[in-house]
PDB file of C-alpha atoms in Angstrom:
ATOM      1  CA  UNK A   1     159.973 120.905  30.549  1.00  0.00           C
ATOM      2  CA  UNK A   2     156.038 120.876  30.971  1.00  0.00           C
ATOM      3  CA  UNK A   3     154.695 124.143  32.357  1.00  0.00           C
ATOM      4  CA  UNK A   4     152.363 123.098  36.036  1.00  0.00           C
ATOM      5  CA  UNK A   5     148.540 123.762  34.902  1.00  0.00           C
ATOM      6  CA  UNK A   6     147.214 126.274  36.302  1.00  0.00           C
ATOM      7  CA  UNK A   7     143.315 125.751  37.901  1.00  0.00           C
ATOM      8  CA  UNK A   8     141.260 128.442  38.916  1.00  0.00           C
ATOM      9  CA  UNK A   9     138.146 128.103  41.201  1.00  0.00           C
ATOM     10  CA  UNK A  10     134.690 129.171  40.313  1.00  0.00           C
ATOM     11  CA  UNK A  11     131.402 129.518  42.744  1.00  0.00           C
ATOM     12  CA  UNK A  12     128.159 129.127  41.805  1.00  0.00           C
ATOM     13  CA  UNK A  13     124.909 129.730  43.604  1.00  0.00           C
ATOM     14  CA  UNK A  14     122.304 127.767  42.286  1.00  0.00           C
ATOM     15  CA  UNK A  15     117.938 128.522  43.258  1.00  0.00           C
ATOM     16  CA  UNK A  16     115.473 127.195  41.652  1.00  0.00           C
ATOM     17  CA  UNK A  17     111.586 127.196  42.278  1.00  0.00           C
ATOM     18  CA  UNK A  18     108.646 126.466  40.660  1.00  0.00           C
ATOM     19  CA  UNK A  19     106.285 129.464  39.491  1.00  0.00           C
ATOM     20  CA  UNK A  20     102.209 129.076  38.855  1.00  0.00           C
ATOM     21  CA  UNK A  21     101.893 131.907  36.889  1.00  0.00           C
ATOM     22  CA  UNK A  22      98.676 131.644  34.081  1.00  0.00           C
ATOM     23  CA  UNK A  23      98.702 127.868  33.645  1.00  0.00           C
ATOM     24  CA  UNK A  24      98.251 125.172  36.527  1.00  0.00           C
ATOM     25  CA  UNK A  25     101.293 123.502  35.219  1.00  0.00           C
ATOM     26  CA  UNK A  26     103.881 125.073  36.928  1.00  0.00           C
ATOM     27  CA  UNK A  27     107.319 126.871  35.337  1.00  0.00           C
ATOM     28  CA  UNK A  28     110.225 126.278  36.624  1.00  0.00           C
ATOM     29  CA  UNK A  29     112.925 129.233  37.439  1.00  0.00           C
ATOM     30  CA  UNK A  30     115.871 129.964  38.662  1.00  0.00           C
ATOM     31  CA  UNK A  31     118.739 132.054  39.857  1.00  0.00           C
ATOM     32  CA  UNK A  32     122.877 132.568  38.909  1.00  0.00           C
ATOM     33  CA  UNK A  33     124.458 134.042  41.366  1.00  0.00           C
ATOM     34  CA  UNK A  34     128.561 134.087  40.750  1.00  0.00           C
ATOM     35  CA  UNK A  35     129.566 134.808  44.123  1.00  0.00           C
ATOM     36  CA  UNK A  36     132.669 136.456  43.403  1.00  0.00           C
ATOM     37  CA  UNK A  37     131.135 139.503  41.438  1.00  0.00           C
ATOM     38  CA  UNK A  38     128.066 138.914  42.633  1.00  0.00           C
ATOM     39  CA  UNK A  39     126.282 138.851  39.686  1.00  0.00           C
ATOM     40  CA  UNK A  40     122.504 137.546  39.748  1.00  0.00           C
ATOM     41  CA  UNK A  41     121.556 135.710  36.162  1.00  0.00           C
ATOM     42  CA  UNK A  42     118.348 134.031  35.391  1.00  0.00           C
ATOM     43  CA  UNK A  43     116.940 130.794  33.398  1.00  0.00           C
ATOM     44  CA  UNK A  44     113.611 129.909  32.839  1.00  0.00           C
ATOM     45  CA  UNK A  45     114.665 125.909  31.975  1.00  0.00           C
ATOM     46  CA  UNK A  46     118.064 123.319  32.429  1.00  0.00           C
ATOM     47  CA  UNK A  47     119.635 124.370  28.384  1.00  0.00           C
ATOM     48  CA  UNK A  48     119.243 127.861  29.975  1.00  0.00           C
ATOM     49  CA  UNK A  49     121.577 127.170  33.028  1.00  0.00           C
ATOM     50  CA  UNK A  50     123.424 124.843  30.739  1.00  0.00           C
ATOM     51  CA  UNK A  51     124.562 128.356  28.905  1.00  0.00           C
ATOM     52  CA  UNK A  52     124.787 130.326  31.675  1.00  0.00           C
ATOM     53  CA  UNK A  53     127.225 128.039  33.356  1.00  0.00           C
ATOM     54  CA  UNK A  54     129.236 127.407  30.671  1.00  0.00           C
ATOM     55  CA  UNK A  55     129.266 131.456  29.974  1.00  0.00           C
ATOM     56  CA  UNK A  56     130.802 132.003  32.974  1.00  0.00           C
ATOM     57  CA  UNK A  57     133.305 129.305  32.459  1.00  0.00           C
ATOM     58  CA  UNK A  58     134.898 130.163  29.652  1.00  0.00           C
ATOM     59  CA  UNK A  59     136.787 133.717  30.071  1.00  0.00           C
ATOM     60  CA  UNK A  60     136.754 134.425  26.119  1.00  0.00           C
ATOM     61  CA  UNK A  61     133.042 134.254  26.437  1.00  0.00           C
ATOM     62  CA  UNK A  62     132.906 131.528  23.306  1.00  0.00           C
ATOM     63  CA  UNK A  63     131.327 127.951  24.458  1.00  0.00           C
ATOM     64  CA  UNK A  64     133.457 124.710  22.612  1.00  0.00           C
ATOM     65  CA  UNK A  65     132.293 122.853  20.326  1.00  0.00           C
ATOM     66  CA  UNK A  66     131.239 119.622  22.091  1.00  0.00           C
TER      67      UNK A  66
END
């Protein structure tokens, strides 16, 4: 008989804002907070956000190939 799948819920708070640094074009910045651990990680573009979320979702830290 197959073993039932386990489910783990991860909760993140994602904050995104625009910064006007030394250029007239705003730069996107953001922060991901892992609710359970209160750990905060920062990102500067959507690719970094995706990688942060993936790293936090896989327990061994390795992101599987697509």
